Coordinates of C-alpha atoms and ligand atoms in Angstrom, one line a residue:
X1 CA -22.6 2.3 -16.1
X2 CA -20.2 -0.8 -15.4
X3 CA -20.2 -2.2 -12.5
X4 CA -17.1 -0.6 -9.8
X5 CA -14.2 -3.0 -9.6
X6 CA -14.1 -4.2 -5.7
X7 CA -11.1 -2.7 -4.3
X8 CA -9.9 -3.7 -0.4
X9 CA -7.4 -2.4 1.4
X10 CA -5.0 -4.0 3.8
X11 CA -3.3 -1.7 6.9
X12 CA -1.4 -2.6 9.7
X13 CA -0.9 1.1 11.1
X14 CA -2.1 5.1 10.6
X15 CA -3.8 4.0 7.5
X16 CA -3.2 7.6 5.6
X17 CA -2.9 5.9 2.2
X18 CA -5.9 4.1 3.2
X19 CA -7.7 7.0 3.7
X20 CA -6.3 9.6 0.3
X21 CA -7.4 5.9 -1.5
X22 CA -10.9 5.6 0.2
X23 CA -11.7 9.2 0.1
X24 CA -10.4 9.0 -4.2
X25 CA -12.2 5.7 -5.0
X26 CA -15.9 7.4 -3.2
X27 CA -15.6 10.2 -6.6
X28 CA -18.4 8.9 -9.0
X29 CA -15.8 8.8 -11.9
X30 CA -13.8 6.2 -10.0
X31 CA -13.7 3.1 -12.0
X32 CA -13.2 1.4 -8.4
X33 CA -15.0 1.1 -5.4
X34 CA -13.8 0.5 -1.8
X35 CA -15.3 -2.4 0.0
X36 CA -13.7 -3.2 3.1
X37 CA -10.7 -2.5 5.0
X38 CA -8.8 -5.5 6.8
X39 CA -6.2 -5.0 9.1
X40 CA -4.2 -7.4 11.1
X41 CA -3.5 -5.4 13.8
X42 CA -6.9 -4.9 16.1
X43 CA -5.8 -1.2 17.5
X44 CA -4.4 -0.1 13.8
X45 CA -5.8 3.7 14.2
X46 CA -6.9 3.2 10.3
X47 CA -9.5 1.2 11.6
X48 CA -11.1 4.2 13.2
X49 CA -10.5 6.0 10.2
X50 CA -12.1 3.3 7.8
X51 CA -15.1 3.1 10.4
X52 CA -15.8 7.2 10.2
X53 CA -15.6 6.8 6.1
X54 CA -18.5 4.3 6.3
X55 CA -16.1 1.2 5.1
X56 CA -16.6 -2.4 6.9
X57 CA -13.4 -2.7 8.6
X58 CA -12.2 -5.7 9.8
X59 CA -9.2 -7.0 12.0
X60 CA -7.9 -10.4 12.4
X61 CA -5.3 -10.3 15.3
X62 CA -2.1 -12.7 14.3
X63 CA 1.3 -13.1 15.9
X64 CA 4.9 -14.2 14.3
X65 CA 3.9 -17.7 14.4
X66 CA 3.9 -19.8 10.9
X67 CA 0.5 -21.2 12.3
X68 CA -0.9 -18.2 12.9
X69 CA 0.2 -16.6 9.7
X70 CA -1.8 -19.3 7.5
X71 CA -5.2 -19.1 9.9
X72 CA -5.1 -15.4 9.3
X73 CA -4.4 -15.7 5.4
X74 CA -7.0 -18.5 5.5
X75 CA -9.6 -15.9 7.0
X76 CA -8.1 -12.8 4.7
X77 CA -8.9 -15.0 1.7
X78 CA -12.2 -15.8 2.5
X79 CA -13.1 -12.6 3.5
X80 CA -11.8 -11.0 0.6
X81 CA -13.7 -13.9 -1.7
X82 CA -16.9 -13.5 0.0
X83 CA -16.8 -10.2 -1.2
X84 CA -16.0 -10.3 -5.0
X85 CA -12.8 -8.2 -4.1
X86 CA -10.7 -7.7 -7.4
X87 CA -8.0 -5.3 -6.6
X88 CA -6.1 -5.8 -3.0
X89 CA -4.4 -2.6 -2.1
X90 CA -1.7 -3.1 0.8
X91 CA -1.3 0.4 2.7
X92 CA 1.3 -0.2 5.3
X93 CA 0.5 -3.7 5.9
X94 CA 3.4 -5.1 7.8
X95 CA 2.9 -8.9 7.2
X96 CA 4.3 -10.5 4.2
X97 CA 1.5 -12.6 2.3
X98 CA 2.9 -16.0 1.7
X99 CA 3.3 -17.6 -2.1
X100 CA 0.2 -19.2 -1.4
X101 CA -1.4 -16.6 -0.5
X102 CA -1.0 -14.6 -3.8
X103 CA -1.2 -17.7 -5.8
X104 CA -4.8 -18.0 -4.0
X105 CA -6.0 -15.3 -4.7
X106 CA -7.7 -14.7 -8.0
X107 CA -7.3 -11.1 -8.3
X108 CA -4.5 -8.8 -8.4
X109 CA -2.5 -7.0 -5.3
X110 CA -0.5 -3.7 -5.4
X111 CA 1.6 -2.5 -2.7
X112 CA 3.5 1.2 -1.7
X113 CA 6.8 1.0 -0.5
X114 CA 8.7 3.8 0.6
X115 CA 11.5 3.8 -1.5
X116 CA 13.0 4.1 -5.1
X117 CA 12.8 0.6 -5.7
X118 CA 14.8 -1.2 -7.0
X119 CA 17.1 0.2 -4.6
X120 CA 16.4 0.2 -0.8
X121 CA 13.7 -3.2 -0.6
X122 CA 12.1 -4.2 2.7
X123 CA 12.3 -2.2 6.1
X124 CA 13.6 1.5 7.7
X125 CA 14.1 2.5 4.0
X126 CA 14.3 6.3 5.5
X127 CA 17.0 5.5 7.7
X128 CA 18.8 3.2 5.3
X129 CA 18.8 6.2 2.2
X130 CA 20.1 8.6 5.0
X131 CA 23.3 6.6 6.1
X132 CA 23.9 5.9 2.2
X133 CA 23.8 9.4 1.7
X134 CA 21.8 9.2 -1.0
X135 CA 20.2 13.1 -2.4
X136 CA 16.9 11.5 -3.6
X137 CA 14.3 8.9 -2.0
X138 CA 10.9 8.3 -2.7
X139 CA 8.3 6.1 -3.1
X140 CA 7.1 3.0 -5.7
X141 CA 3.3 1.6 -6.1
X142 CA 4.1 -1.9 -7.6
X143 CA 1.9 -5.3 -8.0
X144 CA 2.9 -7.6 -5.2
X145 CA 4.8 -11.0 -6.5
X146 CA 6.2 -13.9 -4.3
X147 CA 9.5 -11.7 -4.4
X148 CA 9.4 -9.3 -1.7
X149 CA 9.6 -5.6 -2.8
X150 CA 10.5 -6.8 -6.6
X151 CA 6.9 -6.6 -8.3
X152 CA 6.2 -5.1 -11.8
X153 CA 6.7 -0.8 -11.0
X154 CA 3.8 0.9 -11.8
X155 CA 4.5 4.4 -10.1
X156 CA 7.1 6.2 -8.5
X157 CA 7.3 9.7 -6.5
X158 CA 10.7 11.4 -5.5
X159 CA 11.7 13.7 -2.7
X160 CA 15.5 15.3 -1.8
X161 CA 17.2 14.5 1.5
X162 CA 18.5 17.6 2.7
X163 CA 21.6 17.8 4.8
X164 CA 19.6 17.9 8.3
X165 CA 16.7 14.7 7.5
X166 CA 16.1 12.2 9.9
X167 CA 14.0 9.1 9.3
X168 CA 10.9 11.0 11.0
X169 CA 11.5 14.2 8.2
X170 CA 11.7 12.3 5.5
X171 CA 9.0 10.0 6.3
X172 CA 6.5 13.1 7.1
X173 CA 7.8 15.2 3.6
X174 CA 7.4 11.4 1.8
X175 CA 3.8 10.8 3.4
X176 CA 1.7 13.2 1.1
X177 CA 2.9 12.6 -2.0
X178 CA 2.9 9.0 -1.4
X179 CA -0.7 9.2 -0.8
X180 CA -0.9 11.1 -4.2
X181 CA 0.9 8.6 -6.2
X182 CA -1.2 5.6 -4.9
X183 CA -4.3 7.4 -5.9
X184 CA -3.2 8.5 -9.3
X185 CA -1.7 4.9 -9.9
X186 CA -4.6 2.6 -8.5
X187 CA -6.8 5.3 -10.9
X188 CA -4.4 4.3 -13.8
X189 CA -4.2 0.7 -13.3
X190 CA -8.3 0.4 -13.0
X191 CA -8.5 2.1 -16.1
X192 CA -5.5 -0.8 -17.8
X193 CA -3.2 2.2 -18.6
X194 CA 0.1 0.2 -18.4
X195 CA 2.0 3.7 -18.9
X196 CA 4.0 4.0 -15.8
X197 CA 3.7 7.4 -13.4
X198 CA 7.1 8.8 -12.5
X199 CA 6.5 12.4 -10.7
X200 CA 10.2 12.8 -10.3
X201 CA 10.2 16.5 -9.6
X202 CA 12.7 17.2 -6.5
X203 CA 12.0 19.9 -3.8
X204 CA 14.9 22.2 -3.4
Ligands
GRF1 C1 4.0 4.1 4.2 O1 5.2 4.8 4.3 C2 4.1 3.0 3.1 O2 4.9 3.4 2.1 C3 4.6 1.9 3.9 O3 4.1 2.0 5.2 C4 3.7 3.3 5.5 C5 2.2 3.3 5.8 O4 1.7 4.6 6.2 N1 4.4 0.6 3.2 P1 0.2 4.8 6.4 O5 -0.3 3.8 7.4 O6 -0.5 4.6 5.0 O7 0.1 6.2 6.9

């Protein structure tokens, strides 16, 4: 058998697409394996999460400050070195990696974003499709670039807004399915399928 492609995965928060990715990438058939789990927010409740799924998980505590930022990048990249990690999956990690950062690091990095991207980049996406009355919002698995939110699409997932949403509704009808489509896309871009998932079916 080929050795498992090193897969981490970076959280700032709840960590639910860490966990539908850790729970997917522990299947035998998985072409990946999960390695560690980095967060840098030290009370992240994914931490927990990563700890009861037998994953190292680590935390690196950082503020706003540019200084900061490059210590903590500094650290993230020689963790994520020291453990042959290949594949960086961000799972709402709130910090935005630097140019230098992704330039640094020798393997690749997807991110989920809860939108349709192109449309709706960066943050409150739920609120933002709401007062632009849009009828369908979604989700978008994409690798991560120096352009925030503008990486190459590898998967998107839809859901209606109904007349009555609020940010909170949409984001808890959004959640599951964007835990589906990162699983099914970090599956297909393991396996160098370049085909790109669209599960575009609405609810009613
Ligand atoms: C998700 O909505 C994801 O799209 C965004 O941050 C949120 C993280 O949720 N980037 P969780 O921590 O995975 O539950």
């Amino acid at each position: 058998m080929p050795a498992k492609i090193k897969v981490a995965i970076l959280i700032s928060g709840l960590g639910s697409n860490m966990e539908a990715l850790i729970k997917d990438l522990k299947n035998q058939n998985h072409l990946g394996e999960a390695t560690i789990v980095v967060s840098d927010n030290p009370d992240a409740l994914g931490l927990m999460k990563a700890e009861q799924l037998k994953i190292p998980a680590f935390s690196f505590a950082t503020n706003s400050k540019t200084l900061d930022k490059s210590i903590f990048e500094n650290n993230l990249l020689q963790l994520l070195i020291s453990n042959n990690i290949q594949v960086v999956c961000l799972a709402g990690f709130m910090k935005i990696l630097s140019s230098k950062f992704i330039k640094d690091f020798p393997g690749e990095i997807l991110n989920i974003h809860p939108s349709i991207l192109p449309s709706i980049k960066g943050l409150n996406t739920h609120e933002r499709a709401i007062r632009r009355n849009l009828h369908v919002h979604g989700a978008t698995v994409h690798k991560v670039t120096e352009k925030l939110d503008s990486g190459f699409i590898l998967g998107q997932t839809t859901i209606s807004i109904h007349k009555n949403d609020t940010p909170h509704s949409l984001s808890k009808r959004l959640k599951p399915k964007e835990n589906q489509l990162y699983v099914d896309t970090l599956r297909q871009f393991l396996s160098g399928n370049s085909k790109v998932i669209q599960k575009l079916e609405l609810d009613s």
